[in-house]
Short mmCIF file of C-alpha atoms in Angstrom, two decimals:
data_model
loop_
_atom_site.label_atom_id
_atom_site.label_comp_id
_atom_site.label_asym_id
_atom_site.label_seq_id
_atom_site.Cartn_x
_atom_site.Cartn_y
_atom_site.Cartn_z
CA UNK A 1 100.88 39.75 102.21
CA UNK A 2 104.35 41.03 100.88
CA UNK A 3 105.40 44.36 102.30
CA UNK A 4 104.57 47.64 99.78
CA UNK A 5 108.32 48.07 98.90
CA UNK A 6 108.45 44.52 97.74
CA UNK A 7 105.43 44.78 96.03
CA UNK A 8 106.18 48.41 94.50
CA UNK A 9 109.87 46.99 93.24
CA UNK A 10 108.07 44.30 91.34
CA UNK A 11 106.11 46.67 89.80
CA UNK A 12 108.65 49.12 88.53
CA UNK A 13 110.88 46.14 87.54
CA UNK A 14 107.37 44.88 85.10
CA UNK A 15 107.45 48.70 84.41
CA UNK A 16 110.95 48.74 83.14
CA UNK A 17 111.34 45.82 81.44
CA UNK A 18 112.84 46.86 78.23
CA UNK A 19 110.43 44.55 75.75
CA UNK A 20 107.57 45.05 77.95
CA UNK A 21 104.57 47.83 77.88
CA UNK A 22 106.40 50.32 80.35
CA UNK A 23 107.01 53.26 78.18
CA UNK A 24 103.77 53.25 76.40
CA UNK A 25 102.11 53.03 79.94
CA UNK A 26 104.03 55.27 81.40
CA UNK A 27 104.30 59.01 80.42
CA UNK A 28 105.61 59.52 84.27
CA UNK A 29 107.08 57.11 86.19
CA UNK A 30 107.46 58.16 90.36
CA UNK A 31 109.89 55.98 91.76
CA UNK A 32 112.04 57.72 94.11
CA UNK A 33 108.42 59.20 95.46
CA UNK A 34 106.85 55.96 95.37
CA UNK A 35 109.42 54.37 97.17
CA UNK A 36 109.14 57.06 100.02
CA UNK A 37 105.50 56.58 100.38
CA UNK A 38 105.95 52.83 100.38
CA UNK A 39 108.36 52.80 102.76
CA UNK A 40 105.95 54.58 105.14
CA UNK A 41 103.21 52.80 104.56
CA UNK A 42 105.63 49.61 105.74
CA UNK A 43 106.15 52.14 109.07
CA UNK A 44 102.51 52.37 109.61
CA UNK A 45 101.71 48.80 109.19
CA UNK A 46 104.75 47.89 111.11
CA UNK A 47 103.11 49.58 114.33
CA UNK A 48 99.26 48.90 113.23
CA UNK A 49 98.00 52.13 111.95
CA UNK A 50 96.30 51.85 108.54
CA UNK A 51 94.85 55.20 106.69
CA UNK A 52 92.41 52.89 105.24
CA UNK A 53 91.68 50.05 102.74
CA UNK A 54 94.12 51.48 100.09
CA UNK A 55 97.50 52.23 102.22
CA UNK A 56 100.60 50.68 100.94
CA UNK A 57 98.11 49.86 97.79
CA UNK A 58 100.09 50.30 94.66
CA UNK A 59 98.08 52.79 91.96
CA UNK A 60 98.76 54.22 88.84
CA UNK A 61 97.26 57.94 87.99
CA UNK A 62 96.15 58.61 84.84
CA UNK A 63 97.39 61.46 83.39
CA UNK A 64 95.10 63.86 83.65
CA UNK A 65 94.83 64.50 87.19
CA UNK A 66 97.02 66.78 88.42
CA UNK A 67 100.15 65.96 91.20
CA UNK A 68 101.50 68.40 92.73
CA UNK A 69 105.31 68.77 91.39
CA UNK A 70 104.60 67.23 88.03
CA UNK A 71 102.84 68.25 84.71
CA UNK A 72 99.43 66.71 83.42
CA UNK A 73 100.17 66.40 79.94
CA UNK A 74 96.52 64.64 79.38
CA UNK A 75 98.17 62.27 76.60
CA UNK A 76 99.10 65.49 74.16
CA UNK A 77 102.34 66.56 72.58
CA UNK A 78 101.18 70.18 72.55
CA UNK A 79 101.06 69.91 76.75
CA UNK A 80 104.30 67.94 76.75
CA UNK A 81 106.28 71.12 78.73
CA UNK A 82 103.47 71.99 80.56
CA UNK A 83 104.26 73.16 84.25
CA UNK A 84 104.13 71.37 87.47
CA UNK A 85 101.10 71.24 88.85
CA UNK A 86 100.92 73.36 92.14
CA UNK A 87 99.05 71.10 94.30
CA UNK A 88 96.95 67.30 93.63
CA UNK A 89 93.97 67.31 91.93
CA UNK A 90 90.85 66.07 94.04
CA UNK A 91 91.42 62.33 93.38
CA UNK A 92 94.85 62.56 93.64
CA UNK A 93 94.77 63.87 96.98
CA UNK A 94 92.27 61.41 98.66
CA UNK A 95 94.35 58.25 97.48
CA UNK A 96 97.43 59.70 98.72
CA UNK A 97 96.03 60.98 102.17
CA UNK A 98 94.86 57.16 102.16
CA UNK A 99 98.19 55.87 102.39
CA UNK A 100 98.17 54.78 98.70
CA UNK A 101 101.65 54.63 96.73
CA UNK A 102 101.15 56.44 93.25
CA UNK A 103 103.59 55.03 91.18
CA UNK A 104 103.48 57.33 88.00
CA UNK A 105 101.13 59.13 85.64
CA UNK A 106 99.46 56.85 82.67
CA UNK A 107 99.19 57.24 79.04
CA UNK A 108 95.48 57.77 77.46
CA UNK A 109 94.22 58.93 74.32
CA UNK A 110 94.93 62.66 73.91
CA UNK A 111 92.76 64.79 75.99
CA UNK A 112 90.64 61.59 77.05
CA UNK A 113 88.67 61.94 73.70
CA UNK A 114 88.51 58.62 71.89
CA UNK A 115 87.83 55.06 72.92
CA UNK A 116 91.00 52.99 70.73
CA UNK A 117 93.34 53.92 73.35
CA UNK A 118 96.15 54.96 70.54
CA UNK A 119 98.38 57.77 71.02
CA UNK A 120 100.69 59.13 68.50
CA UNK A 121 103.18 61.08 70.89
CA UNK A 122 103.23 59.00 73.45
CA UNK A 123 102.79 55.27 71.54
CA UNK A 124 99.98 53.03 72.48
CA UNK A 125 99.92 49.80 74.90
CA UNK A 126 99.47 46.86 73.40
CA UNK A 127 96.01 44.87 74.34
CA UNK A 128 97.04 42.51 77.01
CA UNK A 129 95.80 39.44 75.55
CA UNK A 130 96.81 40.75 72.10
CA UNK A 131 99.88 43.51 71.79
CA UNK A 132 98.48 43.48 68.07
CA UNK A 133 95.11 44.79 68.98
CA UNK A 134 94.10 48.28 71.09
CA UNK A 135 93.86 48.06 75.04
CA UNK A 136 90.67 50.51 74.66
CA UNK A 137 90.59 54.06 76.34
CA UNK A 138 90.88 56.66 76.73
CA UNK A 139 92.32 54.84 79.99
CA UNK A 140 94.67 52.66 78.27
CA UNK A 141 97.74 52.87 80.03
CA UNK A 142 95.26 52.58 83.07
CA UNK A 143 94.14 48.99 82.29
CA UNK A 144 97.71 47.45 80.81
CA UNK A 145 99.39 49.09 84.20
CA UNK A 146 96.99 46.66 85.86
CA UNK A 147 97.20 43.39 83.19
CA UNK A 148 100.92 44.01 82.97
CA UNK A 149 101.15 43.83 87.13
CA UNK A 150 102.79 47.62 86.77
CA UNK A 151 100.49 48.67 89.66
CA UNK A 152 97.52 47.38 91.76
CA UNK A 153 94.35 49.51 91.18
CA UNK A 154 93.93 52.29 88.50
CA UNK A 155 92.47 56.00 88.36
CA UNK A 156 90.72 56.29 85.49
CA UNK A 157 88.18 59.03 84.15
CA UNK A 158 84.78 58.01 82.13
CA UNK A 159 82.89 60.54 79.54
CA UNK A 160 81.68 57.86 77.59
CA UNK A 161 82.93 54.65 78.65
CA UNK A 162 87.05 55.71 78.96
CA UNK A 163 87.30 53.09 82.60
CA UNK A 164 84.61 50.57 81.62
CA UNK A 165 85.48 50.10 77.63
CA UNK A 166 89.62 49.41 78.16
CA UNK A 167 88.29 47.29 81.22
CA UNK A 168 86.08 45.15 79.10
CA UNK A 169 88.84 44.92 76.23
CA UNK A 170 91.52 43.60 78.93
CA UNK A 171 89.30 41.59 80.89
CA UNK A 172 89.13 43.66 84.12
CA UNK A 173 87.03 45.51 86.02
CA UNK A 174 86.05 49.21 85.48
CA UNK A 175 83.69 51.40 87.32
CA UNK A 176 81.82 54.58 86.87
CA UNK A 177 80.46 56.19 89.21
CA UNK A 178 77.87 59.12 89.78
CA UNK A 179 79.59 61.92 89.01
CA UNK A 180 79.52 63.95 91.72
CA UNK A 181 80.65 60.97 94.00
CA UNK A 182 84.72 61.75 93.20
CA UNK A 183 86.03 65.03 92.69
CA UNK A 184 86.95 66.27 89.04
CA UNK A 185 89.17 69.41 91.04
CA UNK A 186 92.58 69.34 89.06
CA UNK A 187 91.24 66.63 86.54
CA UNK A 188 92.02 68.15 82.91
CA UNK A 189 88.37 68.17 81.63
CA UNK A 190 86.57 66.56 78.42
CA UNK A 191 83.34 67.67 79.26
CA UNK A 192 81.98 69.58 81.86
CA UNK A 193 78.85 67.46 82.01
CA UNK A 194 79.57 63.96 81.17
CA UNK A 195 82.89 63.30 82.95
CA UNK A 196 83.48 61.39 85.89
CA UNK A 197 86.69 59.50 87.82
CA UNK A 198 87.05 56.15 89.03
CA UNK A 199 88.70 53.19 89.51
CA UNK A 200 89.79 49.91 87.55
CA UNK A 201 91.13 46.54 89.52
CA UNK A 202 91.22 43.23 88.67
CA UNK A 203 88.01 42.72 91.16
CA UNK A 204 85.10 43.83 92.33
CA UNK A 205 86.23 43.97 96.32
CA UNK A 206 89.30 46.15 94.91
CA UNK A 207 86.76 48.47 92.85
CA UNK A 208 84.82 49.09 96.01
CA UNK A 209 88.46 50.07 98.20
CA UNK A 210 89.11 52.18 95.73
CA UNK A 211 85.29 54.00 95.72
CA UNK A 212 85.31 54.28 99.40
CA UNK A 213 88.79 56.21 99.43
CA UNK A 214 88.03 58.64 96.13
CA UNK A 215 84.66 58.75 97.18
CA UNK A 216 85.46 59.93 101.06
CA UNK A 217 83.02 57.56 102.20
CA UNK A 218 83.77 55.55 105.29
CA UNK A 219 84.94 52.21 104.54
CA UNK A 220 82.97 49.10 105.28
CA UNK A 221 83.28 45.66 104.28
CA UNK A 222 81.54 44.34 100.84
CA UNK A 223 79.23 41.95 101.56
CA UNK A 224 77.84 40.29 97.72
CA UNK A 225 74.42 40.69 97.04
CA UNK A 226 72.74 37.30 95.90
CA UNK A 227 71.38 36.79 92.56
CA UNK A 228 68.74 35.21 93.17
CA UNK A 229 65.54 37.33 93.07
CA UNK A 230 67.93 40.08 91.40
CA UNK A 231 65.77 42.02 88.34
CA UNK A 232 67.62 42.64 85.53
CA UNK A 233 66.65 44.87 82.91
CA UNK A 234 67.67 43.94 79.35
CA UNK A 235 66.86 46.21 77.01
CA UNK A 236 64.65 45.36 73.73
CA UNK A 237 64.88 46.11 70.73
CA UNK A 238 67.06 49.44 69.84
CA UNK A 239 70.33 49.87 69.22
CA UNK A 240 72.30 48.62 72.45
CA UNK A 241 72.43 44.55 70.90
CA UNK A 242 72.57 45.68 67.69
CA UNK A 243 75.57 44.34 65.39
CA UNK A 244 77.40 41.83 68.14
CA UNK A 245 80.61 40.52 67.29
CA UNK A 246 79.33 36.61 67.28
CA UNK A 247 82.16 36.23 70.16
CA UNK A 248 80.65 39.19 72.41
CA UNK A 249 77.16 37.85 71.48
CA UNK A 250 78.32 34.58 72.70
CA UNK A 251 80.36 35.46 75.56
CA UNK A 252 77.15 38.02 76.42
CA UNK A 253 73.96 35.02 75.91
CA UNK A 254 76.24 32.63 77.80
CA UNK A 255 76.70 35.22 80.63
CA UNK A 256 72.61 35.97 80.94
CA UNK A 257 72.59 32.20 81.32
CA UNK A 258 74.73 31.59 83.97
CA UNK A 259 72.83 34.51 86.13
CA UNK A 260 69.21 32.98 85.09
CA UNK A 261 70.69 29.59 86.27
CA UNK A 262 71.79 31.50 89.66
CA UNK A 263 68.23 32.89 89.87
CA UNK A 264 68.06 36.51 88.03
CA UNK A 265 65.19 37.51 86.45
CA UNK A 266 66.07 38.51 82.88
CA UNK A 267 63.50 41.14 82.13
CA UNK A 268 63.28 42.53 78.66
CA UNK A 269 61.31 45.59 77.57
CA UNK A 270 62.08 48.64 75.15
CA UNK A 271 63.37 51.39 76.46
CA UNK A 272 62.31 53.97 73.88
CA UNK A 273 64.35 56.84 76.26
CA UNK A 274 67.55 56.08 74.66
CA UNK A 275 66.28 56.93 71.75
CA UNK A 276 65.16 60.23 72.93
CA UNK A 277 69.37 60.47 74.26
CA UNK A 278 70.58 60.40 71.01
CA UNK A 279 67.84 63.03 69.82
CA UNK A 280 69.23 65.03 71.96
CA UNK A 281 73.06 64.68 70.69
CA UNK A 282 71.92 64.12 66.82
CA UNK A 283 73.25 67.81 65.87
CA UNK A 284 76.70 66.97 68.18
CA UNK A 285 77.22 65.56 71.52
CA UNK A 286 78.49 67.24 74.62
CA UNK A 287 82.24 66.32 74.28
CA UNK A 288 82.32 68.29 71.15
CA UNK A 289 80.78 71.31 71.98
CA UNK A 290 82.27 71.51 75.85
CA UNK A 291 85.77 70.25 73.91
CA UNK A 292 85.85 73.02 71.76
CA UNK A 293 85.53 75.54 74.21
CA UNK A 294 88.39 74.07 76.10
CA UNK A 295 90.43 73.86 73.65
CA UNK A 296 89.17 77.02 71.51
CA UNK A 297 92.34 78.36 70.89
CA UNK A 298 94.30 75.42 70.73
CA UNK A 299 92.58 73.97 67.66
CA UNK A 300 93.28 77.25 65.95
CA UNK A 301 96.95 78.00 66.64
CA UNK A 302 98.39 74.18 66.93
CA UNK A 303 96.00 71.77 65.36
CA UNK A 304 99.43 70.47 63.71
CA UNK A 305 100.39 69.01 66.73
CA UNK A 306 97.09 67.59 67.17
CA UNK A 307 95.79 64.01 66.79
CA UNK A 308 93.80 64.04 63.87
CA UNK A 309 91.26 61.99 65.55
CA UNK A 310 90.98 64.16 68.51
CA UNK A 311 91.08 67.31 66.04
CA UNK A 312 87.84 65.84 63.75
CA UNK A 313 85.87 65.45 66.97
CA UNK A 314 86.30 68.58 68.89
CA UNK A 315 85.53 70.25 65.07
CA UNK A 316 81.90 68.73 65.30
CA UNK A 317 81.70 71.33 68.16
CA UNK A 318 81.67 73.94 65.61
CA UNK A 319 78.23 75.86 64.13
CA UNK A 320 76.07 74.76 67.41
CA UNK A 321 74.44 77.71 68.65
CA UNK A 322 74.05 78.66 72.55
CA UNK A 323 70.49 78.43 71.89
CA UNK A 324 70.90 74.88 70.97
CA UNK A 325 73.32 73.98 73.82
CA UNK A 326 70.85 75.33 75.68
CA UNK A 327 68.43 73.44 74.95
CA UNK A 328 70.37 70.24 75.11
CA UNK A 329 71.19 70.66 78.64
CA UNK A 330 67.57 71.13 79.26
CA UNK A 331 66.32 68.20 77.19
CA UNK A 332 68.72 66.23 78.90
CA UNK A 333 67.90 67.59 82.14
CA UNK A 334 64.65 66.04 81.94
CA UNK A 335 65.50 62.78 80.95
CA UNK A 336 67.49 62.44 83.98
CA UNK A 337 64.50 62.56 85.94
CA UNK A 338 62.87 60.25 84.09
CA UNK A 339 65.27 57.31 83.31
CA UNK A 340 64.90 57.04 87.34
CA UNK A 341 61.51 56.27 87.16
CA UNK A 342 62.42 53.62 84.33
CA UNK A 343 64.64 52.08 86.42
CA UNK A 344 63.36 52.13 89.75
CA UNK A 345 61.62 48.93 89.58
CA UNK A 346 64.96 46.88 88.68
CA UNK A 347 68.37 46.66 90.29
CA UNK A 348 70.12 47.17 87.47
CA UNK A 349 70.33 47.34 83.37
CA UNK A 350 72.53 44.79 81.60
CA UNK A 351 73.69 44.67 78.39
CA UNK A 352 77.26 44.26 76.90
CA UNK A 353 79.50 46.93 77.78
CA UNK A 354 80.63 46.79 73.77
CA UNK A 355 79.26 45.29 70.37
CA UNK A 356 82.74 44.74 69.21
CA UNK A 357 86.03 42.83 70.69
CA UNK A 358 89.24 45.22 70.46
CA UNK A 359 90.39 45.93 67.10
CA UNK A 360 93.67 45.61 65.76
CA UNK A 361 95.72 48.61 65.92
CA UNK A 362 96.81 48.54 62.24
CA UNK A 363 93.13 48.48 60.94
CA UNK A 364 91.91 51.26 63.09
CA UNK A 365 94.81 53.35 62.20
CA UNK A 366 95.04 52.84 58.63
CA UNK A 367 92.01 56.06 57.93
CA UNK A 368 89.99 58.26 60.01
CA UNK A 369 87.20 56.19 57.63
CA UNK A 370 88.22 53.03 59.63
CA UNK A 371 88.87 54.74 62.90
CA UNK A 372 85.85 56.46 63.77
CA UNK A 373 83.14 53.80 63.25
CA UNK A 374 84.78 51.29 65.37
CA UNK A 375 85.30 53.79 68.48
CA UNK A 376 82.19 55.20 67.98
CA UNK A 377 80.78 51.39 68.42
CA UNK A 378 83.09 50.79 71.73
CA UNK A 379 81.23 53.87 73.59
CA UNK A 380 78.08 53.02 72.18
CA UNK A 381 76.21 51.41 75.12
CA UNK A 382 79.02 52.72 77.64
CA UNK A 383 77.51 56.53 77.43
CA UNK A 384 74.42 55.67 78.38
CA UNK A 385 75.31 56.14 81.82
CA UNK A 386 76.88 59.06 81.39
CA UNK A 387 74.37 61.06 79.86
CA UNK A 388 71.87 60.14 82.07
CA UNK A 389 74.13 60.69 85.34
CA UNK A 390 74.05 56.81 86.65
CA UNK A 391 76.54 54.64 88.07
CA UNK A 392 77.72 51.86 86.04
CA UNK A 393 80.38 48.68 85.96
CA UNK A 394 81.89 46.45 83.75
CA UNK A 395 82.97 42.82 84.07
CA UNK A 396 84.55 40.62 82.57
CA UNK A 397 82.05 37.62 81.25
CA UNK A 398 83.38 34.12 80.90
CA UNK A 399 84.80 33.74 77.58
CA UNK A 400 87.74 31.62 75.92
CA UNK A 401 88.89 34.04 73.36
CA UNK A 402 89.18 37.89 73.56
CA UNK A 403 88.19 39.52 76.69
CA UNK A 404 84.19 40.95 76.53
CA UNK A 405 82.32 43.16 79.19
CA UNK A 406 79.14 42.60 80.30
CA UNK A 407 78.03 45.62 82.17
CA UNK A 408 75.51 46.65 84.64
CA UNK A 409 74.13 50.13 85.43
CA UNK A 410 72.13 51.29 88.15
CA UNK A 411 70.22 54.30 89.11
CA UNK A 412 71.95 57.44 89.97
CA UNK A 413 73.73 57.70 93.84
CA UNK A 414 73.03 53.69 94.24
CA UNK A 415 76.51 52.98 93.88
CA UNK A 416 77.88 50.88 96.69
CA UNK A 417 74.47 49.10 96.35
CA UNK A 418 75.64 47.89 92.64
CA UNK A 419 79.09 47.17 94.26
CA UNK A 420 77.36 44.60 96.27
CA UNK A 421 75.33 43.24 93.15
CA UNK A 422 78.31 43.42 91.01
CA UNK A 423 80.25 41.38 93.76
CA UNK A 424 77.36 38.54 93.67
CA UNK A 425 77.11 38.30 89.91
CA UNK A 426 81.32 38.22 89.47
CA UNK A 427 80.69 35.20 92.10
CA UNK A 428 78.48 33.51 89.84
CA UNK A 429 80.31 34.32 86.30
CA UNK A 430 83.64 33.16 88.44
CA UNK A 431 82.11 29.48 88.17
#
């Protein structure tokens, strides 16, 4: 393997090429930093000391996790001067007391709260099979730092699909896991109850690295689950296959067949509890009401400077009454408990991490009319997990057009246990 300097110049030479995705990736670029802590890393390896799985790993940070020394601008003009942050956020911290080089800060939709991946301060990444088309977010600059060979593994953060939906849109692989696995210290919040931080890679084995080091776990070595005998809950009925893109429907049937041929039992039954989820957010979700008391004064005084997207959606915070937060948190509180039940006879639910392939950037942007349906399809099946607290990835599925995500949830603090299964099934859709 090529020393981490070599490998860190190659990626701030993709980073600066001046026709390539660099400066919509990048809000921050860290080079004279990330030189130093390659450099060291080349020391350590030099003499045989490793930190762990990650050191001399190159990562991008997206963001809005704090490093100590720079601002967190969370993809807004209105947080453009902000100060330095005073010391790393949570996440930031763990990969760099792993030895990992953190070679800048990534663009994202502002303040994490849409799934197109579009930014109008800091411009938007092109798709990487299609610069026409979104790269999905809010982690975009996340995925195309990855696609675009601008860095090795990604820190992303997921409220309703922002790691898994720009993983399935750039054929990667994005993973959620339970929240309280990675620290949100220092992370510039969405919502208090549905956020969570994790990695995307370009593989399974590089997800897992990643989830041992921001987890704090101690490292051991992946070893793939089989698929054979693996129970696989497809849900029936509702809305989670409704309105498939023929090419995800495709990319998704022809996936389920591959695993069936490998020996997965496809199971499918309704799961009427989803239903019940979206009772529960009918009069607005979480992000809207926790968003709006972040930013409570900020919409008031500088809404100007605002995405108009972002602005629309934190306003559906507005008129919900403590009594009916309240009672969402309790609602939801209970359904928690029981989707664990549902799902404790399966290893994991499958169904495609999005309905639609990513649109193009000029028909999402044309209205907010056009806009919000299509993100509001992309984190569709993606939230599930996060309202109900579970841990979830997305792969890519075997396709010959657009990229497509088939994803794969599992009960709540079973994470390195759907590492494993993910590991086995990428195997299998791999052939």
């Amino acid at each position: 393997m090529k020393k981490a300097r070599e490998r860190l110049e190659a990626c701030l030479a993709k980073a600066g090429e001046p026709k390539g995705e660099g400066q919509r990736v990048f809000i921050r670029l860290l080079s004279e930093s990330a030189r130093e802590a390659a450099d060291a890393a080349d020391q350590r390896t030099k003499r045989g000391i490793s930190l762990g799985p990650l050191d001399g790993t190159i990562v991008s940070i997206k963001d809005l996790f704090d490093m100590a020394g720079e601002p967190t601008t969370a993809g807004a003009k209105v947080l453009k001067n902000a100060p330095a942050a005073i010391v790393d956020s949570g996440a930031a911290a763990r990969l760099r007391a792993g030895g990992a080089v953190l070679i800048g800060k990534t663009n994202l939709s502002e303040f994490a709260f849409h799934a197109m991946g579009t930014n109008p301060h800091f411009g938007t990444p092109g798709n990487a099979h299609d610069r026409t088309r979104v790269p999905g977010g809010s982690s975009s600059g996340a995925a195309i730092s990855l696609t675009d060979g601008m860095a090795e593994i990604a820190l992303g953060s997921d409220t309703a699909g922002s790691i898994r939906v720009p993983a399935a849109l750039n054929g990667l692989v994005g993973f959620k896991p339970t929240q309280k696995r990675v620290s949100l210290k220092g992370a510039f919040p969405l919502s208090f109850t549905l956020d969570s931080a994790g990695p995307l890679a370009r593989t399974v084995a590089d997800a897992h690295a990643a989830d041992s080091v921001l987890s704090g776990e101690p490292h051991h070595a992946l070893h793939a689950q089989a698929v054979n005998g693996l129970r696989l809950l497809l849900p029936k009925g509702g809305f989670t296959l409704e309105g498939l893109e023929p090419h995800v429907a495709s990319a998704f049937e022809g996936a389920l067949a591959r695993l069936a041929g490998a020996g997965a039992h496809i199971i499918e039954k309704p799961l009427p509890i989803f239903d019940a989820m979206v009772a529960v957010q009918a009069r607005a979700g979480f992000s809207p009401i926790e968003a709006l008391y972040i930013h409570r004064e900020r919409i008031d005084k500088e809404r100007e400077h605002m995405d108009p997207v972002v602005a629309s959606r934190i306003e559906r915070g507005r008129g919900v009454t403590a009594i009916e937060y309240l009672g969402m948190i309790r609602e939801r509180a209970a359904l928690v408990q029981e989707i664990d039940e549902v799902l404790a006879p399966y290893d994991a639910l499958v169904m495609p991490t999005s309905p639609i392939v990513a649109p193009l950037i000029a028909d999402v942007l044309a209205s907010l009319e056009a806009f919000m349906p299509k993100t509001l399809a992309l984190i569709r099946n993606p939230i599930i997990a996060n309202f109900f607290d579970l841990c979830s990835v997305s792969l890519p599925a075997p396709t010959d057009g657009l990229p497509v995500g088939i994803m794969f949830t599992a009960r709540h603090g079973h994470d390195k246990r759907l590492l494993a299964i993910a590991a086995g099934i990428e195997a299998v859709l791999a052939t």
